[in-house]
Structure formats: structure tokens, C-alpha cells
Tab-separated table of C-alpha atoms and ligand atoms in Angstrom:
chain	number	residue	atom	x	y	z
A	853	MET	CA	-35.604	-22.352	92.223
A	854	ASN	CA	-32.619	-20.864	93.844
A	855	LYS	CA	-29.462	-22.813	94.538
A	856	LYS	CA	-29.916	-22.953	98.296
A	857	GLN	CA	-33.390	-24.373	97.942
A	858	LEU	CA	-32.310	-26.918	95.368
A	859	ILE	CA	-29.551	-28.262	97.587
A	860	GLU	CA	-31.857	-28.324	100.598
A	861	ASP	CA	-34.401	-30.356	98.595
A	862	ASP	CA	-31.737	-32.597	97.252
A	863	ILE	CA	-30.578	-33.470	100.717
A	864	LYS	CA	-34.133	-33.750	102.029
A	865	TYR	CA	-35.450	-36.171	99.382
A	866	ILE	CA	-32.449	-38.043	98.001
A	867	TRP	CA	-30.338	-40.828	99.387
A	868	ARG	CA	-26.983	-40.522	97.700
A	869	PRO	CA	-24.725	-43.393	96.580
A	870	PHE	CA	-21.536	-44.202	98.549
A	871	THR	CA	-22.268	-41.372	100.930
A	872	GLN	CA	-22.630	-41.129	104.664
A	873	MET	CA	-25.659	-38.833	104.482
A	874	LYS	CA	-24.889	-37.092	107.782
A	875	SER	CA	-21.636	-35.863	106.231
A	876	LEU	CA	-23.791	-33.592	104.050
A	877	GLU	CA	-24.412	-31.376	107.094
A	878	ASN	CA	-20.933	-30.084	106.457
A	879	ASP	CA	-20.944	-27.316	103.835
A	880	LEU	CA	-17.834	-28.734	102.196
A	881	ASN	CA	-19.736	-31.905	101.305
A	882	LYS	CA	-22.794	-30.360	99.720
A	883	PRO	CA	-23.388	-31.603	96.198
A	884	ILE	CA	-22.565	-29.261	93.359
A	885	ILE	CA	-25.431	-28.639	90.955
A	886	ILE	CA	-24.338	-29.176	87.398
A	887	LYS	CA	-26.257	-27.176	84.830
A	888	ARG	CA	-24.587	-28.265	81.585
A	889	GLY	CA	-21.589	-29.941	80.104
A	890	LYS	CA	-19.571	-29.342	76.945
A	891	GLY	CA	-16.583	-31.414	75.873
A	892	ILE	CA	-14.384	-32.216	78.892
A	893	TYR	CA	-16.002	-29.441	80.959
A	894	LEU	CA	-18.882	-29.439	83.390
A	895	GLU	CA	-20.488	-26.143	84.398
A	896	ASP	CA	-22.276	-25.599	87.676
A	897	ILE	CA	-25.238	-23.370	88.443
A	898	ASP	CA	-22.961	-20.450	89.381
A	899	GLY	CA	-21.094	-20.715	86.091
A	900	ASN	CA	-17.966	-22.359	87.500
A	901	LYS	CA	-16.356	-24.743	85.054
A	902	TYR	CA	-14.585	-27.953	85.943
A	903	ILE	CA	-12.531	-30.390	83.939
A	904	ASP	CA	-14.327	-33.719	84.216
A	905	ALA	CA	-11.173	-35.616	85.101
A	906	VAL	CA	-13.142	-38.684	86.230
A	907	SER	CA	-15.297	-38.876	83.038
A	908	SER	CA	-18.439	-38.662	85.142
A	909	TRP	CA	-17.701	-41.940	86.979
A	910	TRP	CA	-15.563	-43.412	84.218
A	911	VAL	CA	-18.244	-43.496	81.537
A	912	ASN	CA	-17.755	-40.404	79.358
A	913	THR	CA	-15.335	-40.888	76.476
A	914	LEU	CA	-16.229	-38.382	73.755
A	915	GLY	CA	-17.029	-35.428	76.022
A	916	HIS	CA	-20.308	-33.963	77.131
A	917	SER	CA	-22.994	-32.878	74.711
A	918	ASN	CA	-21.393	-34.496	71.641
A	919	LYS	CA	-23.262	-33.264	68.567
A	920	ARG	CA	-23.419	-36.557	66.730
A	921	LEU	CA	-24.508	-38.538	69.776
A	922	ASN	CA	-27.172	-35.944	70.575
A	923	LYS	CA	-28.483	-36.317	67.021
A	924	ALA	CA	-28.452	-40.096	67.144
A	925	LEU	CA	-30.489	-39.998	70.315
A	926	GLU	CA	-32.959	-37.567	68.864
A	927	ARG	CA	-33.326	-39.558	65.614
A	928	GLN	CA	-34.002	-42.772	67.524
A	929	SER	CA	-36.467	-41.143	69.929
A	930	LYS	CA	-38.599	-40.262	66.869
A	931	LYS	CA	-38.601	-43.891	65.698
A	932	ILE	CA	-38.942	-46.187	68.670
A	933	GLU	CA	-37.743	-45.443	72.207
A	934	HIS	CA	-38.292	-48.933	73.603
A	935	VAL	CA	-39.880	-52.228	72.702
A	936	ILE	CA	-40.115	-55.564	74.467
A	937	PHE	CA	-36.992	-57.637	73.595
A	938	ALA	CA	-38.837	-60.975	73.665
A	939	GLY	CA	-40.302	-61.770	70.294
A	940	PHE	CA	-39.286	-58.380	68.938
A	941	THR	CA	-36.065	-56.731	67.875
A	942	HIS	CA	-34.832	-53.523	66.242
A	943	GLU	CA	-32.136	-52.332	63.898
A	944	PRO	CA	-29.793	-50.591	66.331
A	945	VAL	CA	-29.307	-53.726	68.418
A	946	ILE	CA	-28.733	-55.917	65.376
A	947	GLU	CA	-26.244	-53.551	63.813
A	948	PHE	CA	-24.428	-52.896	67.058
A	949	SER	CA	-24.112	-56.590	67.908
A	950	LYS	CA	-22.737	-57.391	64.452
A	951	LYS	CA	-20.200	-54.580	64.633
A	952	LEU	CA	-19.075	-55.510	68.108
A	953	VAL	CA	-18.517	-59.204	67.271
A	954	LYS	CA	-16.556	-58.179	64.201
A	955	LEU	CA	-14.438	-55.799	66.266
A	956	MET	CA	-13.690	-58.712	68.548
A	957	ASN	CA	-12.459	-60.644	65.516
A	958	ASN	CA	-15.293	-63.172	65.816
A	959	LYS	CA	-13.486	-64.756	68.753
A	960	LEU	CA	-16.470	-64.227	71.036
A	961	THR	CA	-19.693	-64.478	69.139
A	962	LYS	CA	-22.814	-63.960	71.243
A	963	VAL	CA	-23.913	-60.675	72.849
A	964	PHE	CA	-26.290	-60.658	75.795
A	965	TYR	CA	-27.719	-57.295	76.874
A	966	SER	CA	-28.446	-55.700	80.251
A	967	ASP	CA	-28.235	-52.106	81.491
A	968	ASN	CA	-25.354	-51.670	83.906
A	969	GLY	CA	-21.978	-53.118	84.803
A	970	SER	CA	-23.166	-54.980	87.839
A	971	THR	CA	-25.849	-56.833	85.919
A	972	ALA	CA	-23.423	-57.653	83.103
A	973	VAL	CA	-21.412	-59.396	85.851
A	974	GLU	CA	-24.512	-61.118	87.283
A	975	VAL	CA	-25.277	-62.453	83.817
A	976	ALA	CA	-21.740	-63.717	83.424
A	977	LEU	CA	-21.769	-65.553	86.752
A	978	LYS	CA	-25.170	-67.200	86.085
A	979	MET	CA	-24.109	-68.188	82.530
A	980	ALA	CA	-20.837	-69.611	83.747
A	981	TYR	CA	-22.490	-71.716	86.471
A	982	GLN	CA	-25.264	-72.872	84.162
A	983	TYR	CA	-22.697	-73.788	81.536
A	984	GLN	CA	-20.921	-76.007	83.988
A	985	VAL	CA	-24.210	-77.653	84.979
A	986	LEU	CA	-25.052	-78.251	81.345
A	987	LYS	CA	-21.607	-79.765	80.775
A	988	GLY	CA	-22.387	-82.222	83.541
A	989	HIS	CA	-20.561	-80.467	86.361
A	990	PRO	CA	-23.144	-79.158	88.810
A	991	GLU	CA	-20.518	-79.428	91.537
A	992	LYS	CA	-18.557	-76.585	89.871
A	993	LYS	CA	-20.383	-73.835	91.644
A	994	LYS	CA	-17.704	-71.658	93.254
A	995	PHE	CA	-15.889	-68.737	91.752
A	996	ILE	CA	-12.400	-67.446	92.358
A	997	ALA	CA	-12.070	-63.684	92.691
A	998	LEU	CA	-9.181	-61.395	93.655
A	999	LYS	CA	-8.533	-59.385	96.747
A	1000	ASN	CA	-9.168	-55.649	96.081
A	1001	SER	CA	-11.552	-56.454	93.219
A	1002	TYR	CA	-14.718	-54.616	92.409
A	1003	HIS	CA	-17.405	-55.978	90.126
A	1004	GLY	CA	-20.469	-53.958	91.094
A	1005	ASP	CA	-22.971	-53.551	93.891
A	1006	THR	CA	-25.621	-56.170	93.312
A	1007	ILE	CA	-25.497	-59.246	95.518
A	1008	GLY	CA	-23.727	-61.589	93.038
A	1009	ALA	CA	-21.273	-58.862	92.110
A	1010	VAL	CA	-20.637	-58.079	95.750
A	1011	SER	CA	-20.013	-61.812	96.403
A	1012	VAL	CA	-17.007	-61.650	94.053
A	1013	GLY	CA	-15.924	-58.273	95.423
A	1014	GLY	CA	-12.762	-57.949	97.496
A	1015	ILE	CA	-12.900	-54.517	99.056
A	1016	ASP	CA	-13.650	-54.833	102.773
A	1017	MET	CA	-15.116	-51.350	103.189
A	1018	TYR	CA	-17.790	-51.953	100.533
A	1019	HIS	CA	-18.307	-55.698	100.802
A	1020	LYS	CA	-17.567	-57.156	104.225
A	1021	LEU	CA	-20.790	-56.175	105.962
A	1022	TYR	CA	-22.960	-58.091	103.472
A	1023	LYS	CA	-21.062	-61.326	103.841
A	1024	PRO	CA	-23.974	-63.250	105.450
A	1025	LEU	CA	-26.016	-62.629	102.300
A	1026	LEU	CA	-23.329	-63.643	99.843
A	1027	PHE	CA	-22.395	-66.906	98.060
A	1028	GLU	CA	-19.153	-68.490	98.858
A	1029	ILE	CA	-16.032	-67.703	96.810
A	1030	ARG	CA	-12.335	-68.393	96.960
A	1031	GLN	CA	-10.180	-65.311	97.101
A	1032	ALA	CA	-6.723	-65.163	95.510
A	1033	LEU	CA	-4.063	-62.469	95.943
A	1034	SER	CA	-4.298	-59.059	94.405
A	1035	PRO	CA	-1.632	-58.381	91.704
A	1036	TYR	CA	-0.734	-55.141	93.431
A	1037	CYS	CA	2.708	-54.586	91.962
A	1038	TYR	CA	3.632	-51.533	94.086
A	1039	ARG	CA	2.811	-53.468	97.283
A	1040	CYS	CA	3.500	-56.950	95.891
A	1041	PRO	CA	1.948	-59.570	98.145
A	1042	MET	CA	4.822	-61.938	97.164
A	1043	LYS	CA	7.449	-59.234	97.785
A	1044	CYS	CA	8.654	-59.574	94.170
A	1045	ASP	CA	10.505	-56.919	92.149
A	1046	LYS	CA	8.384	-55.571	89.318
A	1047	ASN	CA	11.264	-55.949	86.851
A	1048	THR	CA	11.933	-59.608	87.487
A	1049	CYS	CA	8.456	-60.708	88.439
A	1050	LYS	CA	7.050	-63.867	86.957
A	1051	CYS	CA	3.541	-63.229	88.306
A	1052	GLU	CA	4.257	-65.310	91.444
A	1053	CYS	CA	1.019	-64.025	92.895
A	1054	LEU	CA	-0.767	-66.346	90.433
A	1055	ASN	CA	0.494	-69.231	92.555
A	1056	SER	CA	-2.382	-68.326	94.922
A	1057	VAL	CA	-4.857	-69.012	92.092
A	1058	GLU	CA	-3.208	-72.298	91.233
A	1059	ASP	CA	-3.064	-73.328	94.858
A	1060	ILE	CA	-6.793	-73.029	95.084
A	1061	LEU	CA	-7.261	-74.938	91.888
A	1062	LYS	CA	-4.942	-77.786	92.912
A	1063	GLU	CA	-7.246	-78.405	95.854
A	1064	GLU	CA	-10.643	-77.518	94.470
A	1065	ALA	CA	-10.707	-77.319	90.648
A	1066	SER	CA	-13.536	-79.811	90.531
A	1067	GLN	CA	-15.725	-77.327	92.427
A	1068	ILE	CA	-14.713	-74.155	90.570
A	1069	ALA	CA	-16.837	-72.758	87.754
A	1070	GLY	CA	-14.530	-69.880	86.814
A	1071	ILE	CA	-12.417	-66.942	87.879
A	1072	ILE	CA	-13.432	-63.318	87.460
A	1073	ILE	CA	-10.890	-60.515	87.039
A	1074	GLU	CA	-10.629	-56.846	86.224
A	1075	PRO	CA	-8.030	-56.868	83.390
A	1076	LEU	CA	-4.852	-54.803	83.894
A	1077	VAL	CA	-6.341	-52.409	86.419
A	1078	GLN	CA	-8.255	-53.129	89.682
A	1079	ALA	CA	-9.969	-49.843	89.316
A	1080	ALA	CA	-12.182	-49.235	92.332
A	1081	GLY	CA	-9.664	-51.031	94.486
A	1082	GLY	CA	-7.365	-48.009	94.011
A	1083	MET	CA	-6.229	-48.099	90.358
A	1084	ILE	CA	-4.057	-51.075	91.108
A	1085	MET	CA	-2.179	-51.960	87.925
A	1086	TYR	CA	-0.546	-55.144	86.768
A	1087	PRO	CA	1.120	-56.355	83.536
A	1088	PRO	CA	-0.607	-58.199	80.604
A	1089	LYS	CA	1.597	-61.272	81.143
A	1090	TYR	CA	-0.547	-61.964	84.271
A	1091	ILE	CA	-3.573	-62.421	82.085
A	1092	THR	CA	-1.683	-64.505	79.525
A	1093	LYS	CA	-0.554	-66.849	82.289
A	1094	LEU	CA	-3.974	-66.898	83.893
A	1095	ARG	CA	-5.504	-68.050	80.581
A	1096	GLU	CA	-3.079	-71.022	80.595
A	1097	ILE	CA	-4.064	-71.843	84.201
A	1098	CYS	CA	-7.761	-71.690	83.364
A	1099	ASP	CA	-7.241	-74.087	80.467
A	1100	LYS	CA	-5.125	-76.451	82.523
A	1101	TYR	CA	-7.759	-76.726	85.250
A	1102	ASN	CA	-10.734	-76.437	82.969
A	1103	ILE	CA	-12.400	-73.348	84.475
A	1104	LEU	CA	-13.836	-70.279	82.730
A	1105	LEU	CA	-12.110	-66.956	82.530
A	1106	ILE	CA	-14.586	-64.152	83.071
A	1107	ASP	CA	-13.119	-60.825	82.072
A	1108	ASP	CA	-14.849	-57.849	83.670
A	1109	GLU	CA	-14.035	-55.066	81.208
A	1110	VAL	CA	-16.751	-52.806	82.590
A	1111	ALA	CA	-14.213	-50.010	83.378
A	1112	MET	CA	-11.483	-50.883	80.822
A	1113	GLY	CA	-13.547	-51.656	77.771
A	1114	PHE	CA	-14.159	-49.394	74.799
A	1115	TYR	CA	-10.529	-48.187	74.456
A	1116	ARG	CA	-9.823	-47.020	77.960
A	1117	THR	CA	-6.543	-48.959	77.862
A	1118	GLY	CA	-5.781	-47.924	74.270
A	1119	LYS	CA	-7.371	-51.061	72.795
A	1120	LEU	CA	-11.058	-52.000	72.471
A	1121	PHE	CA	-10.652	-54.420	75.401
A	1122	ALA	CA	-7.774	-54.810	77.805
A	1123	TYR	CA	-7.446	-58.563	77.235
A	1124	GLU	CA	-6.063	-57.834	73.749
A	1125	HIS	CA	-2.852	-56.601	75.399
A	1126	ALA	CA	-2.369	-60.121	76.712
A	1127	ASP	CA	-3.021	-61.792	73.349
A	1128	ILE	CA	-5.625	-64.137	74.714
A	1129	VAL	CA	-9.352	-64.588	74.512
A	1130	PRO	CA	-11.466	-64.842	77.682
A	1131	ASP	CA	-14.533	-67.062	77.788
A	1132	ILE	CA	-16.865	-64.268	78.845
A	1133	VAL	CA	-16.406	-60.509	78.594
A	1134	CYS	CA	-18.489	-57.994	80.517
A	1135	ALA	CA	-18.586	-54.355	79.340
A	1136	ALA	CA	-20.582	-51.223	80.174
A	1137	LYS	CA	-18.873	-47.959	81.025
A	1138	GLY	CA	-17.911	-46.284	77.819
A	1139	ILE	CA	-20.193	-48.402	75.659
A	1140	THR	CA	-22.509	-45.407	74.956
A	1141	ALA	CA	-19.760	-42.859	75.528
A	1142	GLY	CA	-21.431	-42.019	78.804
A	1143	TYR	CA	-24.900	-41.223	77.429
A	1144	MET	CA	-27.224	-44.040	78.332
A	1145	PRO	CA	-27.116	-47.032	80.656
A	1146	LEU	CA	-26.243	-50.168	78.675
A	1147	SER	CA	-24.109	-53.225	79.167
A	1148	VAL	CA	-23.135	-56.404	77.388
A	1149	THR	CA	-22.010	-59.898	78.382
A	1150	VAL	CA	-20.273	-61.426	75.396
A	1151	THR	CA	-19.581	-65.138	75.317
A	1152	SER	CA	-17.816	-67.742	73.262
A	1153	GLN	CA	-19.674	-69.933	70.779
A	1154	GLU	CA	-18.653	-72.912	72.952
A	1155	ILE	CA	-20.625	-71.549	75.949
A	1156	PHE	CA	-23.576	-70.616	73.802
A	1157	ASN	CA	-23.701	-74.047	72.197
A	1158	ALA	CA	-24.080	-75.733	75.567
A	1159	PHE	CA	-27.409	-73.943	75.989
A	1160	TYR	CA	-28.623	-74.665	72.435
A	1161	ASP	CA	-31.367	-77.300	72.449
A	1162	ASP	CA	-34.671	-78.500	71.013
A	1163	ASP	CA	-36.258	-78.641	74.450
A	1164	ILE	CA	-37.666	-75.134	74.749
A	1165	ASP	CA	-38.918	-75.296	78.330
A	1166	GLY	CA	-35.998	-77.235	79.685
A	1167	TYR	CA	-33.226	-76.144	81.940
A	1168	LYS	CA	-31.014	-75.273	78.952
A	1169	THR	CA	-32.727	-71.936	78.532
A	1170	PHE	CA	-30.952	-68.907	80.070
A	1171	TYR	CA	-33.589	-67.408	82.279
A	1172	HIS	CA	-32.498	-63.822	82.612
A	1173	GLY	CA	-33.663	-60.462	81.324
A	1174	HIS	CA	-34.502	-56.941	82.284
A	1175	SER	CA	-37.331	-54.469	81.475
A	1176	TYR	CA	-34.773	-52.492	79.508
A	1177	THR	CA	-32.867	-55.335	77.848
A	1178	ALA	CA	-31.406	-53.981	74.596
A	1179	TYR	CA	-32.922	-50.566	75.108
A	1180	PRO	CA	-33.193	-49.015	71.630
A	1181	LEU	CA	-32.318	-45.447	72.696
A	1182	ALA	CA	-29.138	-46.693	74.334
A	1183	LEU	CA	-28.269	-48.923	71.402
A	1184	SER	CA	-28.699	-46.150	68.912
A	1185	VAL	CA	-26.109	-44.095	70.826
A	1186	ALA	CA	-23.817	-47.140	71.270
A	1187	LEU	CA	-23.868	-47.718	67.555
A	1188	GLU	CA	-23.139	-44.087	66.718
A	1189	ASN	CA	-20.338	-44.227	69.299
A	1190	LEU	CA	-18.718	-47.162	67.462
A	1191	LYS	CA	-18.994	-45.351	64.174
A	1192	ILE	CA	-17.382	-42.221	65.607
A	1193	LEU	CA	-14.528	-44.208	67.219
A	1194	GLU	CA	-13.940	-46.007	63.914
A	1195	GLU	CA	-13.762	-42.760	62.004
A	1196	MET	CA	-11.437	-41.221	64.581
A	1197	LYS	CA	-9.148	-44.263	64.214
A	1198	ILE	CA	-9.307	-44.280	67.976
A	1199	GLU	CA	-6.288	-46.459	68.734
A	1200	GLU	CA	-4.003	-44.118	66.762
A	1201	TYR	CA	-5.868	-41.069	68.122
A	1202	LEU	CA	-5.112	-42.066	71.713
A	1203	LYS	CA	-1.392	-42.781	71.341
A	1204	PRO	CA	-0.116	-39.136	71.554
A	1205	LYS	CA	-2.492	-38.455	74.487
A	1206	ILE	CA	-1.260	-41.487	76.388
A	1207	ALA	CA	2.319	-40.387	75.732
A	1208	LYS	CA	1.479	-36.841	76.845
A	1209	PHE	CA	0.026	-38.086	80.120
A	1210	SER	CA	3.098	-40.185	80.645
A	1211	LYS	CA	5.359	-37.175	80.158
A	1212	GLU	CA	3.288	-34.887	82.449
A	1213	LEU	CA	3.327	-37.470	85.209
A	1214	GLU	CA	7.106	-36.896	85.496
A	1215	LYS	CA	6.482	-33.724	87.479
A	1216	PHE	CA	5.063	-35.721	90.383
A	1217	LYS	CA	8.142	-37.972	90.652
A	1218	ASN	CA	10.135	-35.953	93.150
A	1219	HIS	CA	7.333	-35.131	95.539
A	1220	LYS	CA	8.103	-36.581	98.964
A	1221	ASN	CA	4.647	-38.186	99.315
A	1222	VAL	CA	4.425	-39.743	95.883
A	1223	GLY	CA	4.982	-43.437	96.384
A	1224	ASP	CA	4.026	-44.797	93.022
A	1225	ILE	CA	3.113	-43.408	89.608
A	1226	ARG	CA	1.326	-45.758	87.318
A	1227	GLN	CA	-0.386	-45.634	83.937
A	1228	THR	CA	-2.319	-48.005	81.740
A	1229	GLY	CA	-3.489	-46.346	78.521
A	1230	MET	CA	-5.811	-43.440	79.381
A	1231	ILE	CA	-5.675	-44.062	83.132
A	1232	CYS	CA	-3.025	-42.530	85.326
A	1233	ALA	CA	-2.748	-42.928	89.068
A	1234	ILE	CA	-0.500	-41.461	91.715
A	1235	GLU	CA	-0.435	-43.312	95.023
A	1236	LEU	CA	0.418	-41.013	97.901
A	1237	VAL	CA	2.271	-42.353	100.968
A	1238	LYS	CA	3.290	-40.921	104.341
A	1239	ASP	CA	6.783	-42.295	103.857
A	1240	LYS	CA	8.385	-43.161	100.582
A	1241	GLU	CA	10.906	-45.589	102.005
A	1242	THR	CA	8.468	-47.702	104.072
A	1243	LYS	CA	5.472	-47.072	101.723
A	1244	GLU	CA	3.468	-46.370	104.891
A	1245	PRO	CA	0.055	-45.227	103.714
A	1246	PHE	CA	-1.860	-42.248	105.058
A	1247	ALA	CA	-4.626	-43.166	107.453
A	1248	TYR	CA	-8.145	-42.988	106.095
A	1249	GLU	CA	-8.939	-40.380	108.748
A	1250	ASP	CA	-6.203	-38.076	107.321
A	1251	GLY	CA	-8.596	-37.451	104.490
A	1252	ILE	CA	-5.756	-36.587	102.104
A	1253	GLY	CA	-7.814	-37.479	99.057
A	1254	LYS	CA	-10.684	-35.358	100.157
A	1255	LYS	CA	-8.494	-32.331	100.777
A	1256	ILE	CA	-6.884	-32.633	97.329
A	1257	TYR	CA	-10.357	-32.956	95.829
A	1258	LEU	CA	-11.461	-29.720	97.439
A	1259	GLU	CA	-8.325	-27.872	96.246
A	1260	GLY	CA	-8.850	-29.276	92.771
A	1261	LEU	CA	-12.443	-27.988	92.663
A	1262	LYS	CA	-11.234	-24.467	93.510
A	1263	MET	CA	-8.853	-24.643	90.530
A	1264	GLY	CA	-11.432	-26.077	88.135
A	1265	ALA	CA	-10.907	-29.843	88.077
A	1266	ILE	CA	-12.897	-32.717	89.417
A	1267	LEU	CA	-10.171	-35.001	90.793
A	1268	ARG	CA	-12.142	-37.175	93.230
A	1269	PRO	CA	-9.236	-39.272	94.466
A	1270	MET	CA	-9.741	-42.780	95.718
A	1271	TRP	CA	-8.227	-43.439	99.136
A	1272	ASN	CA	-4.710	-42.136	98.718
A	1273	CYS	CA	-4.704	-42.191	94.978
A	1274	ILE	CA	-5.009	-39.206	92.706
A	1275	TYR	CA	-6.063	-40.381	89.325
A	1276	PHE	CA	-6.775	-39.075	85.829
A	1277	LEU	CA	-9.410	-40.889	83.779
A	1278	THR	CA	-10.571	-38.224	81.360
A	1279	PRO	CA	-12.690	-38.215	78.246
A	1280	TYR	CA	-10.564	-39.256	75.292
A	1281	ILE	CA	-11.037	-35.928	73.534
A	1282	ILE	CA	-8.888	-34.080	76.094
A	1283	THR	CA	-6.234	-32.135	74.235
A	1284	GLU	CA	-2.486	-32.162	74.998
A	1285	LYS	CA	-2.811	-28.588	76.324
A	1286	GLU	CA	-5.632	-29.644	78.599
A	1287	ILE	CA	-3.596	-32.591	79.837
A	1288	GLU	CA	-0.924	-30.081	80.934
A	1289	LYS	CA	-3.544	-27.901	82.583
A	1290	LEU	CA	-5.144	-30.791	84.427
A	1291	THR	CA	-1.905	-32.300	85.684
A	1292	ASP	CA	-0.744	-28.814	86.728
A	1293	ILE	CA	-3.906	-28.343	88.794
A	1294	ALA	CA	-3.378	-31.727	90.385
A	1295	TYR	CA	0.231	-30.952	91.154
A	1296	LYS	CA	-0.724	-27.619	92.728
A	1297	ALA	CA	-3.493	-29.209	94.758
A	1298	LEU	CA	-1.065	-31.861	95.947
A	1299	ASN	CA	1.473	-29.300	97.057
A	1300	LYS	CA	-1.215	-27.277	98.787
A	1301	VAL	CA	-2.271	-30.244	100.887
A	1302	LEU	CA	1.170	-31.788	101.279
A	1303	PRO	CA	3.748	-28.973	100.917
A	1304	MET	CA	7.243	-29.991	99.976
A	1305	GLY	CA	8.701	-27.751	102.688
A	1306	ASP	CA	7.392	-29.889	105.590
B	253	LIG	C1	-18.162	-49.800	87.725
B	253	LIG	C2	-17.823	-51.219	87.664
B	253	LIG	C3	-18.798	-52.244	87.741
B	253	LIG	C4	-20.232	-51.935	88.007
B	253	LIG	O1	-20.838	-51.204	86.992
B	253	LIG	P1	-22.175	-50.386	87.286
B	253	LIG	O2	-22.618	-49.879	85.979
B	253	LIG	O3	-21.754	-49.289	88.232
B	253	LIG	O4	-23.143	-51.309	87.920
B	253	LIG	C5	-18.428	-53.546	87.505
B	253	LIG	N1	-17.143	-53.881	87.299
B	253	LIG	C6	-16.170	-52.934	87.223
B	253	LIG	C7	-14.763	-53.380	86.949
B	253	LIG	C8	-16.457	-51.616	87.379
B	253	LIG	O5	-15.479	-50.689	87.366
């Protein structure tokens, strides 16, 4: 089929995610047909190549069409592609679970499987609530979540979401939560200075708990980076202090590592930077290096023990599962991924790349519309503003992000900014030369859309 026909059919038959479908009438918004991928590059049907600077929605870590992952998938497909995960099990899931718990230093000990980040969060919320019930606290049924947070698009995950554009409309369908301030350092809700801050925004968490701790099951956070909220970044000490608060008021700390997990921040999980252990960790993106849908909800032995009982039909069972729970094809790739990362000595491997990004970000510093430059491990973000002094944001209608995206495409990079944020979240295998190339493209695209002369 030719390209024109393919796109016509795509638009005719498919309802795209996060997309006002009518906007596809505009030629500039037509989807690009990707034919193949290799390493950090995607190639479209016309042979144009693009740096995948968004890791195909934050999931790809080892590049496209990785030889070893391809092989692992092929090997497993010849053994068993899927089997019911009740009463049966298989080697990839056993080996992966054991490896993961060991990598987490046996601090969290039980791995529950589902197949995307949103469901990993649903599992965590249900487990947390049921844990409180089992501990004799059925009244602990509310969660605290943060403004600007994103935990997925299923109803429970939307309930704890804090981005009005995505979440507000569904409010009548959602369960009640308590919302605390977003640790948005660049636009600090407490008007604190980043250098002297003592995480005063955490007072908003404690204020809720002083009033209502007896009704709160737990708090859910995105560690270090509120990603979909606009790559909002905050320091590890926030998480360290939050752990103390959770202990003081006896609530669970649910750590949504869906975007940060599997070394995105430079460590296996972002919570390690804060030297604490959460009660529940959710992870998904990156777990199979971007190959297969898979997610985990990992809990403490303490939570698991509360469910452990002789009464097999009683309310202590965790009633949750999916058709594709512990999908063998996905687990085989996840396992191979862990082996590759281990052999690469991934933490050491990432250090020079993180430093290179940091150096290349310097070139954005003097641009008149660059309000903030931030970085956490392998994520960099540049927040654009209309006015540097007042930090006045561009209006959504200005479509600055969109314009930069289109310029980026012409130069061979998929930048896909969020609101007024340009960000880099690339596969880990990007070379230092490619980091230069990518940041150069972004810099040129920025200057094209917002020329320094104006
Ligand atoms: C992407 C994301 C999710 C949702 O994961 P899906 O696999 O898209 O359902 C949840 N939490 C965070 C922090 C995310 O970035």
C-alpha cells in the first residue's frame, strides 16, 4: 500500500491516544509511518531517519532492534509464548523475580505482575488499602497524591492524578483523594530558594496528616521527577523526609517508578538516591527495554505477611490478575535486559553520558526564553518562558512546543516537547557524539521558533 493510502486508513479506522482527532485534518499533524528502528534511530517509510529522543514514550533503553533482545524473544517464542499464571509458572518469571529482589537488596521481597504502568499503580492502591483493612484499619481508605502528578490513565490511576487537562473531567467517576503541593522547585509553591530549601512544601503533606492520618492509607509519588506533569524535578531529600513523615503517621509510601525505574535516573530505582525504602514500588517503562508490555508492583515482606493466611477463600486473598499476568515472552526479554544491563555495568556506563548531557545543556543557558534547565540522570528538561524575570509561561495556544517539534523533525530528531518543556529522554546507548548532535538540533529548533534577535 502506498503512503497516502496507509495514512488515510490509519485516520479512518484508528482512534489515537491523547489526540484531538479533528486535528489530524491538518497535514502537519498526520502520523509518520515508521518502517524500522535501529539503535537510537527510527526510520520512516520515506527513508527519513530520526533520533528517538523520547525513547518511544520513555520505554526504550537499549535502542531499537537490539540483537540480544531479539534473540531472547525468538528463543522464548519457540518454547512457550504464554501460559495461565494460576496454578502454573515458568522459568523466565522465576529467574527475573529472583534477580530483581536481589538487585533491590532484599529490602522489598514480593513481585506482583501486570502489563502496564497504570495497572501496576492500580495493584499498588488496592494492595495498600487491603493491607490497612487487614491491619484493622478499614477507615484508612484515602490516598494523598501530589499536584501535577501522573500515574496512568485507568480510573484508579486517574483518581491520584493531578494534571487538570487530563484528569479534571473524570472527577465524578473518581475516588476521593487529598492533594498536596507539587515540589516544583523552579516555581516553588512556598516561594523558597532552591539553595536553602528545607522541603517546606512537605508541610502540605503533614498538614493533611495532622487532620486526617487515621483515614489515610498511603501517599503515592513519582520519585525525583514528576514526568508527565512537565519534567518537574525535585531533590532526593524530599523523599528522605517524606519517608520519615510516613513512618510518623503510619501511612504507606507508594513509589511510582514507572518512568524512573530501570536506571533512568542513573540507579535502578530513583528512591535509592534518597537512601530510603518505600513500602511499595511500581515499575514498568524500561523493564523490557521497550520491547514488551510488562509491569511489576513490588512490596515489602510486612505487607505480604498481612495477606498470608490459612483461610484460602477469605478476604485476605489479593483478588487481582490479568489475562497476561507474567507473560512469558515479556519476562524472557525482561530477564535478558537485566543480564545485559549487568554486563554493561550500567551505573558506570551512564555516568559519562549524564555528564555529557549536563555539559551540552550549557548552550541553552543564555537564550532569552530559557527559564529553567534541569537534569536528573538521563533526563534533561528545558522550560521555556515568555519572560525570564517574571517566569511568565507561554500560553498553550502559542503552541511553542509543537513548533519546536516540527522543526526538530525536519532536522532528524523526535523532540515531542511537553507544554513549554523541551526534554531529552533518550535510549541509554546514545553516544557522546550523538548527544552533541541531538542537543544541537534542539538548540537550532529553539532558535528557529524563538529567534534571539526578537
Ligand atoms: C507512564 C506512566 C504511568 C502509566 O504507565 P502506562 O504503561 O502508560 O500505563 C504511570 N506512572 C508514571 C509515573 C508514568 O510515567
